[in-house]
Amino acid sequence: MSTSTDHDPSRIVLSGMRSTGRIHLGNYFGAIKNWVELQDQYPCYFFAADWHALTTDYADPSKVASNTIEAVADWIAAGIDPERCVLFVQSMVPEHAELHLLLSMATPLGWLERVPTYKDQMQQIENKDLTTYGFLGYPVLQTADIIIYRAHYVPVGADQVAHLEISREITRRFNNFYGEVFPEPKPLLTKTPKVPGLDGRKMSKSYGNGIGLTDSPEVIRQKCMQMFTDEQRLRKSDPGRPEVCNLYRFHELISDGETQERVARECRAAEIGCVQDKRLLGDLMVDYLAPFRQRREELMRDQDTLMDILVEGSVKARERASETMDLVRSAMRLDYRRVQVEVGAAQ
Ligand code: TRP
């Protein structure tokens, strides 16, 4: 396991996120904020996994493209800087698909069926048929995403560690069969806070309990008013318990130390009521998120530029990916294609 303290600038960092639209605070504190910090420590590749979004949205892919734009706009608003990292879209780098196919040939089914998230998600997502080839192969595509950049570190949340483990197994198998082409990717686990949703369950798009990173001030305030608090505190005169209060978790995320301390004290002493505290948090949250929202608005004023950024990033990503594919083809003795077959070349 690696921590972010042993920065070696020759190591490559890669991470991605399924692009399912605008991001919420859980995505921000759980991943993106960490990516932003890594940009100055390693060469970084960050991408929108739009093909992975199809594992659940295959029946209606009409929103995948717009969801990808929405997601990436939020990432940039959050501080992902296309000048300091390679920011790209998975489907704009078709080499991922070629490597995925080659890896799939050598990946035993049992490995995939064993991945804990596989059965879990099958059971949890009831309204979609996930008995597909693509869904079972999710970790194989994810492996291709990583090793096509010969990446060393993959910053992920604890929920992705099982995927990373199978990526390491697939990588070892490749290296055993065909020769050492790939470094074994390691998870880069940084401590990230657990972000609850408005209702105290994990913040998640599918639960509809999130605060969007770029929600409008009205929406943010309204969501803060809906937030669950200490359920045993029925009246303002009851002393509250910040340690079990869902709302207080948000103070811990966004409020300064002094405010946290004051709110905790006044809540315990029944000097501040939950409604008052929701209002206070609403104001603080609006201020906290204002710069993100402003950057996003600027960005969305000129969507062509945003598209240019993604294309430019994808071109850079492709340079490294196609270099890797040359190594792969040669390792697998598939390099009789030295003469490139180009579309439209036949007269
Ligand atoms: N599985 C990741 C998620 O759910 C997305 C992802 C796809 C990814 N490919 C990856 C993450 C490669 C890290 C590395 O968000």
Coordinates of N, CA, C and O in Angstrom, one line a residue, residues 2 6-14 38 41-45 149-153 183-184 186 320:
S2 N 0.5 2.3 -0.7 CA 1.3 3.5 -0.8 C 0.5 4.6 -0.2 O -0.7 4.7 -0.2
D6 N 5.3 9.5 -0.4 CA 6.6 9.1 -1.1 C 6.6 9.5 -2.6 O 6.7 8.7 -3.4
H7 N 6.4 10.8 -2.8 CA 6.2 11.2 -4.2 C 7.5 10.9 -5.0 O 8.5 11.4 -4.7
D8 N 7.3 10.2 -6.0 CA 8.4 9.9 -7.0 C 7.9 10.4 -8.3 O 6.9 9.8 -8.9
P9 N 8.4 11.5 -8.8 CA 7.8 12.0 -10.0 C 8.0 11.2 -11.3 O 7.4 11.5 -12.3
S10 N 8.7 10.0 -11.2 CA 8.7 9.2 -12.4 C 7.5 8.2 -12.3 O 7.3 7.4 -13.3
R11 N 6.8 8.2 -11.3 CA 5.6 7.3 -11.1 C 4.4 8.0 -11.7 O 4.2 9.2 -11.6
I12 N 3.6 7.2 -12.4 CA 2.4 7.8 -13.0 C 1.2 7.4 -12.2 O 1.0 6.3 -11.8
V13 N 0.3 8.4 -12.1 CA -0.9 8.3 -11.4 C -2.1 8.3 -12.4 O -2.1 9.1 -13.3
L14 N -3.0 7.4 -12.2 CA -4.2 7.4 -13.1 C -5.4 7.2 -12.3 O -5.4 6.3 -11.4
L38 N -2.9 15.7 -6.1 CA -2.0 14.8 -6.8 C -1.4 15.4 -8.0 O -0.2 15.1 -8.4
Q41 N 2.1 16.5 -7.7 CA 3.0 15.5 -7.1 C 3.5 14.5 -8.1 O 4.6 14.0 -7.9
Y42 N 2.7 14.2 -9.1 CA 3.0 13.1 -10.1 C 2.5 13.6 -11.4 O 1.6 14.4 -11.5
P43 N 3.0 12.9 -12.5 CA 2.3 13.1 -13.8 C 1.0 12.3 -13.6 O 0.9 11.2 -13.2
C44 N -0.1 13.0 -13.9 CA -1.5 12.4 -13.6 C -2.3 12.3 -14.9 O -2.3 13.2 -15.7
Y45 N -3.0 11.2 -15.0 CA -4.0 11.0 -16.0 C -5.4 10.8 -15.3 O -5.5 9.9 -14.5
Y149 N -1.7 3.1 -19.6 CA -0.7 4.2 -19.4 C 0.5 3.8 -18.6 O 1.3 4.6 -18.1
R150 N 0.6 2.4 -18.4 CA 1.6 1.9 -17.5 C 1.7 2.6 -16.2 O 2.8 3.1 -15.8
A151 N 0.5 2.8 -15.6 CA 0.4 3.6 -14.4 C 0.9 2.8 -13.2 O 0.7 1.6 -13.2
H152 N 1.4 3.5 -12.2 CA 1.9 2.9 -11.0 C 0.9 3.0 -9.9 O 0.7 2.0 -9.1
Y153 N 0.3 4.1 -9.8 CA -0.6 4.4 -8.6 C -2.0 4.8 -9.1 O -2.2 5.5 -10.0
P183 N 4.0 -2.3 -15.3 CA 4.1 -2.3 -13.8 C 2.8 -2.7 -13.1 O 1.7 -2.5 -13.7
E184 N 2.9 -3.3 -12.0 CA 1.6 -3.7 -11.3 C 1.1 -2.5 -10.6 O 1.7 -1.9 -9.7
K186 N -0.7 0.0 -8.1 CA -1.1 -0.1 -6.7 C -2.1 0.9 -6.3 O -2.1 2.0 -6.9
R320 N 0.4 8.2 -25.4 CA 1.0 7.2 -24.5 C 0.3 5.8 -24.7 O 1.0 4.8 -24.7

